[in-house]
Coordinates of C-alpha atoms and ligand atoms in Angstrom, one line a residue:
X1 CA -4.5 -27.5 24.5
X2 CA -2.5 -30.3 23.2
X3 CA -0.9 -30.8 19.6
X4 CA -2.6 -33.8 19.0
X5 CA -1.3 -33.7 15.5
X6 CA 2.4 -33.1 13.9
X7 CA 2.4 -29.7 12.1
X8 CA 2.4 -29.4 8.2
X9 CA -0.1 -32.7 8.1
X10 CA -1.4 -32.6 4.6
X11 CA -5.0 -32.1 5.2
X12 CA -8.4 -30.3 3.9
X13 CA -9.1 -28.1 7.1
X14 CA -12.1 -27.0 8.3
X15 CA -12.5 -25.1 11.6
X16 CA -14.2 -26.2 14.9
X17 CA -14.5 -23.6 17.5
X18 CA -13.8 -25.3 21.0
X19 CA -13.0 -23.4 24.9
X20 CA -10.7 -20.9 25.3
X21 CA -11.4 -19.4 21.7
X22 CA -8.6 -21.9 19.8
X23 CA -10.0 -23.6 17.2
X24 CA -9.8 -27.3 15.9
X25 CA -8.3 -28.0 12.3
X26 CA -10.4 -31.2 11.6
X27 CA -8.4 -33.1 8.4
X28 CA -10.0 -35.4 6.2
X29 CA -8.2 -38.1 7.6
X30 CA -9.9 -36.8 11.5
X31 CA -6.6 -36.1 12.1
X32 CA -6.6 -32.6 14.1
X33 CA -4.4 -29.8 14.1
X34 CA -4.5 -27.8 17.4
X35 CA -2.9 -24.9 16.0
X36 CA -4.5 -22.1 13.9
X37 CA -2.8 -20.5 11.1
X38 CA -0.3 -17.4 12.2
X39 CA -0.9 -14.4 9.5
X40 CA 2.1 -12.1 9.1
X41 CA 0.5 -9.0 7.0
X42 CA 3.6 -7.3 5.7
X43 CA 2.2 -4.1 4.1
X44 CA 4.8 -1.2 2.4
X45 CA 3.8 2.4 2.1
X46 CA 3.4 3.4 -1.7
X47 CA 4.9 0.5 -3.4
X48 CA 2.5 0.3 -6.6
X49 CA 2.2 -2.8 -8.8
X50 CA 4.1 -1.8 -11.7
X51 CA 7.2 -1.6 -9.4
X52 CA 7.4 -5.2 -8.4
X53 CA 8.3 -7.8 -10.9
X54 CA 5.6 -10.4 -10.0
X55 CA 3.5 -7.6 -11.9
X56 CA 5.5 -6.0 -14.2
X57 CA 9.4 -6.9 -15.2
X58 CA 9.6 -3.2 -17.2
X59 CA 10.7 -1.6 -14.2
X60 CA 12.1 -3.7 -10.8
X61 CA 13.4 -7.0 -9.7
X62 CA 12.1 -7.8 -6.5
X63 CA 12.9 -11.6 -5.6
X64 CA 11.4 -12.0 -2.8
X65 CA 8.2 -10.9 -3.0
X66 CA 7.9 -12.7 -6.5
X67 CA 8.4 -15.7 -4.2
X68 CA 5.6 -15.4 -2.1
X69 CA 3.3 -15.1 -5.1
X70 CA 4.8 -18.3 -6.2
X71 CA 4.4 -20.0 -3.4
X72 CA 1.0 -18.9 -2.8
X73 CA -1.1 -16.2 -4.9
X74 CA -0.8 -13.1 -6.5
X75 CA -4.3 -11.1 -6.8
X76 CA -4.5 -9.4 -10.1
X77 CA -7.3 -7.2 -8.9
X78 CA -6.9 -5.9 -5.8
X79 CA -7.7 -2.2 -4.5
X80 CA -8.4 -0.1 -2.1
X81 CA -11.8 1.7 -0.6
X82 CA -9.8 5.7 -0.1
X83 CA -6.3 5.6 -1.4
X84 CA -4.5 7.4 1.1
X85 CA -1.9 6.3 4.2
X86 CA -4.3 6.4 7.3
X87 CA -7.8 5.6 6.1
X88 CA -6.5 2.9 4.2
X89 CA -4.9 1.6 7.8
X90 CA -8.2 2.5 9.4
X91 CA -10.1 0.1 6.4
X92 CA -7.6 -2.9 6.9
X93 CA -8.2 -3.3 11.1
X94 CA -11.8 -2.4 11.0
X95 CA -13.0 -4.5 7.9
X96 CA -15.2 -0.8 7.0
X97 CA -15.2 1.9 4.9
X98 CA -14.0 5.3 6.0
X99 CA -17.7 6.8 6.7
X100 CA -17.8 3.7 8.8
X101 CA -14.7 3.8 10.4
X102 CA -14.6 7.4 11.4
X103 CA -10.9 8.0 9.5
X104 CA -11.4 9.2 6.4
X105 CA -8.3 11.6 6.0
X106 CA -4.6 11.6 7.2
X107 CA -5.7 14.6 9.5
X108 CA -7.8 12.1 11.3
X109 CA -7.6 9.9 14.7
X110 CA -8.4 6.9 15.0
X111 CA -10.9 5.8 16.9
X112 CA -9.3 2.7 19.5
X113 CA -12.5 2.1 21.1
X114 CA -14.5 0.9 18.3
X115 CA -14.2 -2.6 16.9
X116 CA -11.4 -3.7 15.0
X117 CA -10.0 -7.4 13.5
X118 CA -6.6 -7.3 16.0
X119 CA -8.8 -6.9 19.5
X120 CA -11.2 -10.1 17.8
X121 CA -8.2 -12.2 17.3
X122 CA -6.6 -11.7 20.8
X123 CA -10.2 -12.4 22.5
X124 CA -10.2 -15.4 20.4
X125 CA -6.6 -16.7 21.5
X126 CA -4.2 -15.2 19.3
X127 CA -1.6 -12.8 20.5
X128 CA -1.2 -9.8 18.2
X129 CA 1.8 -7.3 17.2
X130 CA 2.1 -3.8 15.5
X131 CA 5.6 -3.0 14.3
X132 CA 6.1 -0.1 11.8
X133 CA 4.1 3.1 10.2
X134 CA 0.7 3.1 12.1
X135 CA -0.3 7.0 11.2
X136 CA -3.7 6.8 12.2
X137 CA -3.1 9.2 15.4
X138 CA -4.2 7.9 18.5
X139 CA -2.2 5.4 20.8
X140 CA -2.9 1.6 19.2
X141 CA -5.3 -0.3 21.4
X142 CA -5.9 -4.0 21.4
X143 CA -2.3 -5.4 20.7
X144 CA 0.0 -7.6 22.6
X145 CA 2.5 -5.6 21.6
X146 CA 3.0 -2.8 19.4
X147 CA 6.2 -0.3 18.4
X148 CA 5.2 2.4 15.9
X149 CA 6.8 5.1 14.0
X150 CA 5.8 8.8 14.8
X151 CA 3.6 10.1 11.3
X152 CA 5.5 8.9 8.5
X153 CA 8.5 8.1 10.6
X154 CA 12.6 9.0 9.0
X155 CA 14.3 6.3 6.7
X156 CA 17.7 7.2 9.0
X157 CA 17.9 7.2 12.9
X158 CA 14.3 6.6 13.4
X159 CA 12.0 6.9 16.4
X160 CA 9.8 4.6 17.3
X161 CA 6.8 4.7 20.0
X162 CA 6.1 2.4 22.7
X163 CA 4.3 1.9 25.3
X164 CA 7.5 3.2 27.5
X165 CA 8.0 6.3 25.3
X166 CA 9.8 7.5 22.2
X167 CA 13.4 6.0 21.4
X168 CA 15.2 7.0 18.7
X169 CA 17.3 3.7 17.0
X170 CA 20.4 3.4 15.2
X171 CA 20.3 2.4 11.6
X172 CA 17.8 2.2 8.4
X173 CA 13.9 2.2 9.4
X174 CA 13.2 -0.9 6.8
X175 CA 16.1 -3.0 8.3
X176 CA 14.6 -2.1 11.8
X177 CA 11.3 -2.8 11.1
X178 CA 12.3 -6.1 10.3
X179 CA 14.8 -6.8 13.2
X180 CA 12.1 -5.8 15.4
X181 CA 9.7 -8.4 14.0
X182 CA 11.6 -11.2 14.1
X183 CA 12.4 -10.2 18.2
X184 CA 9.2 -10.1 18.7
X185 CA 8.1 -13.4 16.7
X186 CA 11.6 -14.7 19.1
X187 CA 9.5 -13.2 22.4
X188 CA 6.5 -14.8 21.7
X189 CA 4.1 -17.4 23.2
X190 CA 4.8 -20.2 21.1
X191 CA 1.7 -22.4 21.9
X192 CA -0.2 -19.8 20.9
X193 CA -0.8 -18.6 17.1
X194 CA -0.4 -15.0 16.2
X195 CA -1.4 -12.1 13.5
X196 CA 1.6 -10.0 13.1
X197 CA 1.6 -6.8 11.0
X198 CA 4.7 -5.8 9.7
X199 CA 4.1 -2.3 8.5
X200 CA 7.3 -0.4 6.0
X201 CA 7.9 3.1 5.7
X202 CA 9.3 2.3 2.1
X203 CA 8.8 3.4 0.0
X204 CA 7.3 6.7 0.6
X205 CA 7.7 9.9 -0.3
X206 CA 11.3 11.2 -0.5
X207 CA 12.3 8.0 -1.3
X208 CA 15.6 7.7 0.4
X209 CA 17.6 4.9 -0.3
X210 CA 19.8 2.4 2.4
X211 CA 23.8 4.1 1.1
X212 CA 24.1 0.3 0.2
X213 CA 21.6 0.2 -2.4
X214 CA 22.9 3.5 -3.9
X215 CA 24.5 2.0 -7.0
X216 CA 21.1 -0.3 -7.9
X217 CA 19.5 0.7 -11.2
X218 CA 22.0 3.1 -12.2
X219 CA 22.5 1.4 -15.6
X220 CA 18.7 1.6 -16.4
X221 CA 16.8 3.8 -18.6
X222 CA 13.2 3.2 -17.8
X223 CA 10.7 3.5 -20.5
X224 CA 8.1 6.6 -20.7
X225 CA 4.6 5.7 -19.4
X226 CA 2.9 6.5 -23.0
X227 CA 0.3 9.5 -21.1
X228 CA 3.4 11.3 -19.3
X229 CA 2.4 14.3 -21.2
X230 CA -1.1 13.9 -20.7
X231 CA -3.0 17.5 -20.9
X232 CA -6.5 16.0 -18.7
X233 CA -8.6 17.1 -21.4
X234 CA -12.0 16.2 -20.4
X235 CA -11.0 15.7 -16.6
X236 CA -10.7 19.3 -14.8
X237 CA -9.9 17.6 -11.5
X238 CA -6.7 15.7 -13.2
X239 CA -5.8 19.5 -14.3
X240 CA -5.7 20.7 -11.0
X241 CA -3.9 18.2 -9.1
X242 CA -0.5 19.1 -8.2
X243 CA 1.3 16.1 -8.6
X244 CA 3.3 16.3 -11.7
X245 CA 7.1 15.2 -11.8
X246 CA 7.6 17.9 -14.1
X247 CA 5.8 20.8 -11.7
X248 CA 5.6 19.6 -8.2
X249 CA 8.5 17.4 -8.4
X250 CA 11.4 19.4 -6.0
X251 CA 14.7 19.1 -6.7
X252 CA 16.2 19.3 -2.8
X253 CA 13.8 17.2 -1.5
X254 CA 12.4 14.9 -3.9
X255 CA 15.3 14.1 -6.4
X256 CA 17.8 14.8 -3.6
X257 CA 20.5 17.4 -5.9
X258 CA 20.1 20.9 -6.4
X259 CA 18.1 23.1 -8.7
X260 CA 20.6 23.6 -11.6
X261 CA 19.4 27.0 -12.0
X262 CA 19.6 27.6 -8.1
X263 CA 21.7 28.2 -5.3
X264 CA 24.5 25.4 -4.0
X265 CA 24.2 27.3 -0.6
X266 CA 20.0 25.8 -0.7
X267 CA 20.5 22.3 -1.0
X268 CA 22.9 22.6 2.5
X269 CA 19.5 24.2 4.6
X270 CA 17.6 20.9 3.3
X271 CA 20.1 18.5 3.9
X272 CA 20.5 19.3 7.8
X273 CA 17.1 19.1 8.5
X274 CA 16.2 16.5 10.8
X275 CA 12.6 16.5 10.6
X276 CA 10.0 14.7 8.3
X277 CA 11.3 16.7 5.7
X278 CA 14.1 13.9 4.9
X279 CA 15.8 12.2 7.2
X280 CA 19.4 13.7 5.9
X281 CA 20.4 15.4 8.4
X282 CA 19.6 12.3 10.8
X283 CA 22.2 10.1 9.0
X284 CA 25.6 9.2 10.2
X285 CA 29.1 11.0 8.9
X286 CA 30.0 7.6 7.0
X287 CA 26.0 7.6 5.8
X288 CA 26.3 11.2 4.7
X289 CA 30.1 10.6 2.9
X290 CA 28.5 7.6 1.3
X291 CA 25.2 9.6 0.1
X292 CA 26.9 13.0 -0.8
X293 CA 29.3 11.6 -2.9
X294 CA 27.0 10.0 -5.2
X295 CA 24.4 12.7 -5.2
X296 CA 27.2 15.1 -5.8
X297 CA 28.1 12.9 -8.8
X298 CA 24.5 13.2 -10.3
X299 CA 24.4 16.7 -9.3
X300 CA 27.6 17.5 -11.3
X301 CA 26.0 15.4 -14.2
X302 CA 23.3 17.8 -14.3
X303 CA 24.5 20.9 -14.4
X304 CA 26.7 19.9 -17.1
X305 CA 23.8 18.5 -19.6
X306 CA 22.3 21.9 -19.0
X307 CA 18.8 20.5 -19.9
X308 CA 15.2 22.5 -19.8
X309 CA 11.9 21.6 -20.9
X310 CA 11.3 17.8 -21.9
X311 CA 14.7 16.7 -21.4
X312 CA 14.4 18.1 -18.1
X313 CA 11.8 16.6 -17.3
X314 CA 12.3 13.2 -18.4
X315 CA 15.7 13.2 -16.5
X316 CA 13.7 14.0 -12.9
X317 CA 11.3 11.1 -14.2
X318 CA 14.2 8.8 -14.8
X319 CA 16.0 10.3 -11.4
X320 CA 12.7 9.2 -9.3
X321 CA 12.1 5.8 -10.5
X322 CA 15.6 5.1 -9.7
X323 CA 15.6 6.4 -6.3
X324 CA 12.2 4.7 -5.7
X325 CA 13.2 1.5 -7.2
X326 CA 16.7 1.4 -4.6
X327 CA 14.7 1.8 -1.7
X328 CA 12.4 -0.6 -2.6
X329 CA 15.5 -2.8 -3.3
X330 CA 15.7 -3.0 0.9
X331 CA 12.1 -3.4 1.4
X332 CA 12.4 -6.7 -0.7
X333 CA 15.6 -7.6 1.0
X334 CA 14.5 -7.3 4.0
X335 CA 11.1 -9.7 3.4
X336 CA 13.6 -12.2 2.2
X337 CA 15.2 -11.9 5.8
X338 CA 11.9 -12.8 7.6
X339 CA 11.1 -15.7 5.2
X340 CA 14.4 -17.2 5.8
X341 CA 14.0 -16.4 9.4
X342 CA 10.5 -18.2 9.3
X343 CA 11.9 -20.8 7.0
X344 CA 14.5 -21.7 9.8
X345 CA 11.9 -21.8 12.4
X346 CA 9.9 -24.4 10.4
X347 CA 6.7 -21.7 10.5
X348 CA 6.0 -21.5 6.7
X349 CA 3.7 -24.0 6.8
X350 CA 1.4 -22.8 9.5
X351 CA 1.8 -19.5 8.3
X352 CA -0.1 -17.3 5.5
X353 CA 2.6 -14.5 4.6
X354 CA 0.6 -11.8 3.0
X355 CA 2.3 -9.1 1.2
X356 CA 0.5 -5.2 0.0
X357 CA 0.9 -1.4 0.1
X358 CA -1.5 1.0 1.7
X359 CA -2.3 2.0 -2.0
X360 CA -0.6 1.8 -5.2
X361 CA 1.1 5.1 -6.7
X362 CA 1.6 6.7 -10.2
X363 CA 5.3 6.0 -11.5
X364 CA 4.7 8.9 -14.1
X365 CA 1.3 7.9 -15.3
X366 CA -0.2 11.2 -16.3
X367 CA 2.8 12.6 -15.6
X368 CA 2.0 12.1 -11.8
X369 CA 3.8 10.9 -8.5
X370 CA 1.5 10.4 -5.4
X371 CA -1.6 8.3 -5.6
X372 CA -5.5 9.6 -4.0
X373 CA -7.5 9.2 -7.7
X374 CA -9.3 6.4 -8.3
X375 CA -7.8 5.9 -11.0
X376 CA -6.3 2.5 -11.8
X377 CA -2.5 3.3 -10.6
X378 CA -3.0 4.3 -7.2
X379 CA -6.6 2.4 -6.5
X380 CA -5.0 -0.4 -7.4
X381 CA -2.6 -1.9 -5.0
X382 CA -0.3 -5.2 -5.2
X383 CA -1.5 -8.5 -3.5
X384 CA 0.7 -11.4 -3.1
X385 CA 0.3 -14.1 -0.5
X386 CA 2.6 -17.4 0.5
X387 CA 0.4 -20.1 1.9
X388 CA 0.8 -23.2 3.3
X389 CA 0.9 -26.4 1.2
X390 CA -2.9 -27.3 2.1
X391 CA -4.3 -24.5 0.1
X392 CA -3.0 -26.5 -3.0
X393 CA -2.3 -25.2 -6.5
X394 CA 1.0 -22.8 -6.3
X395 CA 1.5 -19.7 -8.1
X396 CA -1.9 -19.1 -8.7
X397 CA -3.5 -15.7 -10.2
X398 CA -7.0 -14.9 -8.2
X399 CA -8.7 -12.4 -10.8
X400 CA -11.8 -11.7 -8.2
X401 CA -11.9 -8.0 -7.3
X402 CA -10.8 -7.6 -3.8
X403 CA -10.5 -4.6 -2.0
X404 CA -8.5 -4.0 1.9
X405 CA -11.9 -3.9 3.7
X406 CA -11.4 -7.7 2.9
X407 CA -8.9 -8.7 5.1
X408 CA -10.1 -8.3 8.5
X409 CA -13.0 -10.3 7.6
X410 CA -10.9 -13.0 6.1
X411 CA -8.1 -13.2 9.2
X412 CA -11.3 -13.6 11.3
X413 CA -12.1 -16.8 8.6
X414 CA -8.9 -18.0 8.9
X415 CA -8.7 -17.7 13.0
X416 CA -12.4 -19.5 12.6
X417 CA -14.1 -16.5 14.5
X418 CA -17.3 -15.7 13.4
X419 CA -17.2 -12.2 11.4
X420 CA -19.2 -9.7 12.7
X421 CA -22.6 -8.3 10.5
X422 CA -21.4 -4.8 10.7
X423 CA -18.0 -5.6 8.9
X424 CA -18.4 -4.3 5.0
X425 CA -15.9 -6.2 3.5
X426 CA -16.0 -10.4 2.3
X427 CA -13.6 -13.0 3.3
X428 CA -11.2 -14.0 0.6
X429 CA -10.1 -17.2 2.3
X430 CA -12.5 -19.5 -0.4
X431 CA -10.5 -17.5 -3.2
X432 CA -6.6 -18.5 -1.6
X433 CA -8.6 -22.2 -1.6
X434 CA -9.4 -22.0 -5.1
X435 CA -12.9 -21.8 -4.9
X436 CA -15.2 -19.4 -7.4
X437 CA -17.9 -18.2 -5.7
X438 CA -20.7 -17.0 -8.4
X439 CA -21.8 -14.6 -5.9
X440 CA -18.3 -13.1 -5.4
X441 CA -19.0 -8.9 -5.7
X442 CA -19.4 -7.4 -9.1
X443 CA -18.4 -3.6 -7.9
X444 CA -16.1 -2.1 -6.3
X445 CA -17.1 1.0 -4.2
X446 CA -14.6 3.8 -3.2
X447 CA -14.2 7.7 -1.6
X448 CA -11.6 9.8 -1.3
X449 CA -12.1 13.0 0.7
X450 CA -8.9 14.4 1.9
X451 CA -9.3 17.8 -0.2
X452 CA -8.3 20.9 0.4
X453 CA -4.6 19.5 1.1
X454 CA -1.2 18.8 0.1
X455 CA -1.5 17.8 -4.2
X456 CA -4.8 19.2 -4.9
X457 CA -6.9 16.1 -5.3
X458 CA -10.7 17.2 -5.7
X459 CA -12.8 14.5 -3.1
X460 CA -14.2 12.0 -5.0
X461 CA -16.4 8.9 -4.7
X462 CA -17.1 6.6 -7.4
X463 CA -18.1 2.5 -8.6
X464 CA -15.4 0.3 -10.3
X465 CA -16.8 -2.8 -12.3
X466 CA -14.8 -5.4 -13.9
X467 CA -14.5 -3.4 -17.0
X468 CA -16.4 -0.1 -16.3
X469 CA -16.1 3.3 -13.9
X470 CA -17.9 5.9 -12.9
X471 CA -16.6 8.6 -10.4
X472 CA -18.1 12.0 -9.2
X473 CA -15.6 15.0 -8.1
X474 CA -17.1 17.2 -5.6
X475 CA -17.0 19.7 -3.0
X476 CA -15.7 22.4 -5.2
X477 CA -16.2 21.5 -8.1
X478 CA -18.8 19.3 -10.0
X479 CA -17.6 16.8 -12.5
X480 CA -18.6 12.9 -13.6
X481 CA -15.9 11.2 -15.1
X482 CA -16.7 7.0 -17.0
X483 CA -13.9 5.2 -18.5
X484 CA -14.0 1.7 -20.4
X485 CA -11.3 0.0 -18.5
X486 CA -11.1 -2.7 -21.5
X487 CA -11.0 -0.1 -24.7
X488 CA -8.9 2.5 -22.1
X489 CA -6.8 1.3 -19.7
X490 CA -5.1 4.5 -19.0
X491 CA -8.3 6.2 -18.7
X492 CA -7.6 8.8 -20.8
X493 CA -10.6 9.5 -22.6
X494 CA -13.3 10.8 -20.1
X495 CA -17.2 9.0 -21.5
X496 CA -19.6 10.9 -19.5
X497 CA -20.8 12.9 -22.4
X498 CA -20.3 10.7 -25.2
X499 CA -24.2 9.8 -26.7
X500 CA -23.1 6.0 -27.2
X501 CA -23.0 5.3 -23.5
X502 CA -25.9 7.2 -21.7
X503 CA -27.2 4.1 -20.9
X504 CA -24.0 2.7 -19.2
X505 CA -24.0 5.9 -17.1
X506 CA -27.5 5.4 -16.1
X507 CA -26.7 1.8 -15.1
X508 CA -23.8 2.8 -13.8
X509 CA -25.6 5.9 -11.6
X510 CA -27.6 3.5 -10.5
X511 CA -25.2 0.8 -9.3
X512 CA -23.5 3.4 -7.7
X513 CA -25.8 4.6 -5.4
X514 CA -26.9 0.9 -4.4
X515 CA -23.2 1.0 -3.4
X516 CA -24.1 3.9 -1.5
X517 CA -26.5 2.3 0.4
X518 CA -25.1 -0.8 0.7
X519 CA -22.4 0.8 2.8
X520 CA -24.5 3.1 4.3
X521 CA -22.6 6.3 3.1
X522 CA -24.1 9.3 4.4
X523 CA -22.7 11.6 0.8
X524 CA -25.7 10.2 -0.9
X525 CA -28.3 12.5 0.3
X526 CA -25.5 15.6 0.5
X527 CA -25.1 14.9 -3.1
X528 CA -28.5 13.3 -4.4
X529 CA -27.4 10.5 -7.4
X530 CA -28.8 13.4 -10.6
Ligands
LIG601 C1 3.5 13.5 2.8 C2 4.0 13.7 1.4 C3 3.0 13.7 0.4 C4 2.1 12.5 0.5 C5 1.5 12.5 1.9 C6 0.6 11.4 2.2 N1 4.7 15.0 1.4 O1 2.7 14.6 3.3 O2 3.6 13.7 -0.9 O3 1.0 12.6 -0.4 O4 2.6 12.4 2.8 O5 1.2 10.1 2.0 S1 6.2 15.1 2.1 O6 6.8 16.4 1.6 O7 6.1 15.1 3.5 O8 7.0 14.0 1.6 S2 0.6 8.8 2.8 O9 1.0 7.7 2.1 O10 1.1 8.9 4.1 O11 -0.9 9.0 2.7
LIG602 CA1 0.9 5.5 1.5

């Protein structure tokens, strides 16, 4: 197919589908574009809104993605259906909830035979690429090309997975990530477009930083979410989670020095493992000189201070938003890299650059680390897109609750494909033109089952409305929780038995289990709405 028309024409698209899958972009002027829009989905692991400075300047400074939300959009209310690593990876391809999509917990495998949005947009003439944290089991199907980490992969001396085999790589996993993006956006077919997915290991879980960034943050003392001390009165399943900086937090692993009151000789065993424990023992002898002789400075620092109780825990609080915060300080680097890459290749303005996490995460919220509640910190997850000139007004806020279901349906939009009927979630693409639908969804629906496992979280499934929730823990336990999102933002104080809003709970109960059917989820008749 020919470019009958110069790229970057200012023009108000719509999309004609034509042989071969390619679609027209017919301009008010009928002048066409031959060439749909690339998508590069750049998704982190863990990186929560309150970390990036486009959403909250208490904490980081991350440039780069605050520059894709000005040149584009930043969603103020965007979430996801199960917020965990590999059924939130399973929601984005298939454009389904977990019941649907068969991968519901990290323990699952994915299922490459069923539908998902990368296999549409190849039959339909884009080529597509995988590069990053996949975690979802089985071998990727229905990529032009895809190199993946093993599970959650090591921040040092990673491996990667490809077709050939596994490789292990010299250097830091975000940087390589990266690097191996842009090759492949070097490799490709440049007639044709393409959906690349750009998928971090940052910044998970231990948070280790590149030895360059090792210095960021230092001066900072971060304030104290107001509910670090929270005591989950009124929520039993907040009470037996095992997430708390100031109980589950490890010194080793997690905040890198060792226990004060512990043994030196410890800290050694740790720090020479090479396995998904940390990636220490996988780093270089400059890496390591570089990285033990800060530690050991902070390590030295503690002892001395001889702290216990609060003090102790507000240090390991300050210690872990300062690790978290350096390795995100890469992570945004490195998306600078690949804008300035794509800015060079003149691609920005046939290109949407989409930026997200697989869920956000609590930064001592409740006292917590990790993420798996529905409640707002780790439901929530951050949503910032560049776009091309056409899509008009920069730097705009889209306040319309979306969820990741949404964006399979919406690259399919985008790529002018039609979207299949079985696909649960809604294209976005009239919200990044500016449009407000009046039908636009009213509830959000989610479940979270991976319980028993690692931090305790009870399953859970539950509605969120603009300003209301409602969310049943079950399994082992049997408890409704309903929080006024406007009056309690931190959802601290539990409503299900407070006589003033019996009625929301019924309406609530009731939107809930429309949700349920809606989306076909089979827990509705396991656990009959009371
Ligand atoms: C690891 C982490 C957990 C984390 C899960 C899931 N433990 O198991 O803290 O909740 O991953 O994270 S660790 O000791 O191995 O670091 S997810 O983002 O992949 O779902
Ligand atoms: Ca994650």
């Amino acid at each position: 197919m020919k470019d009958i028309l110069k790229e970057n024409d200012g023009y108000q698209s719509m999309f004609l589908k034509v042989s071969g899958g390619l679609c027209l972009l017919v301009s008010s002027a009928s002048a066409v574009y031959a060439k749909p829009l690339n998508i590069i989905y750049i998704m982190s692991d863990d990186h929560t809104e309150q970390m990036i400075s486009a959403y909250d300047q208490r904490f980081g400074y991350t440039p780069h993605i605050d520059r894709l939300a000005k040149e584009g959009v930043r969603f103020t209310n965007s979430f996801v259906a199960n917020s965990i690593s590999g059924p939130s990876r399973a929601c984005l391809l298939t454009g389904k909830h977990s019941h649907k999509n068969g991968f519901a917990t990290n323990y699952g495998h994915f299922d490459g035979n069923q539908q998902t949005v990368q296999k549409i947009l190849r039959e339909n003439g884009y080529q597509t690429a995988m590069i990053g944290k996949w975690h979802l089991e089985s071998e990727p199907v229905g990529f032009d090309y895809w190199e993946i980490l093993p599970g959650q992969g090591y921040y040092y001396q990673p491996e990667f997975i490809t077709k050939e085999g596994v490789k292990t790589e010299s250097g830091y996993v975000t940087d390589l990530i990266t690097d191996k993006s842009i090759q492949w956006l070097q490799s490709r077919d440049t007639k044709k477009p393409f959906c690349l997915f750009v998928h971090h290991k940052a910044t998970h879980r231990n948070w280790m930083p590149h030895v360059d960034d090792l210095q960021a943050y230092e001066d900072r003392n971060f304030p104290l979410p107001e509910n670090f001390y929270d005591d989950y009165a009124d929520r039993e399943a907040a009470k037996k989670a095992e997430m708390s900086i100031d109980k589950h937090m490890t010194f080793y692993y997690d905040l890198k020095v060792p226990n004060p009151n512990g043994l030196r000789s410890n800290l050694d065993v740790w720090y020479n493992r090479g396995d998904t424990a940390g990636s220490y023992g996988r780093m270089l002898p400059y890496e390591k000189k570089i990285w033990n002789h800060f530690y050991d400075s902070i390590a030295v620092d503690l002892q001395n201070r001889n702290l216990s109780g609060k003090d102790l825990a507000e240090w390991k609080y300050q210690r872990y938003l300062k690790d978290y915060l350096k390795t995100a300080k890469s992570l945004d680097d490195n998306i600078g890299r690949l804008y300035d890459w794509l800015e060079k290749e003149g691609l920005l303005e046939n290109t949407i650059i989409i930026y997200t996490s697989d869920q956000g995460f609590y930064m001592g919220e409740h006292g917590w680390f990790d993420k798996r509640f529905m409640y707002e910190e780790s439901m929530r997850t951050p949503l910032v897109m560049r776009l091309p000139k056409h899509f008009g007004k920069r730097g705009r806020d889209i306040r319309q609750m979306v969820q990741n279901i949404d964006h399979a349906p919406t690259f399919l939009n985008i790529a002018g494909v039609k979207i299949p009927k079985d696909i649960q979630g809604v294209s976005y693409l009239p919200l990044l033109k500016g449009k407000k639908p009046a039908s636009w969804r009213k509830a959000l629906y989610y479940h979270y089952q991976e319980y028993p496992a690692e931090h305790a979280v009870k399953r859970h499934y539950g509605i969120r409305t603009e300003r209301y929730k409602l969310m049943h823990f079950y399994h082992d336990i049997d408890k409704w929780e309903m929080y006024d999102l406007k009056n309690d933002p931190a959802e601290m104080h539990n409503l299900i038995d407070d006589p003033d809003y019996q009625c929301l709970k019924d309406s609530l109960k009731k939107q809930l289990l429309d949700l349920q059917v809606k989306y076909d989820d089979p827990i509705r008749s396991r656990y009959p709405m009371p």
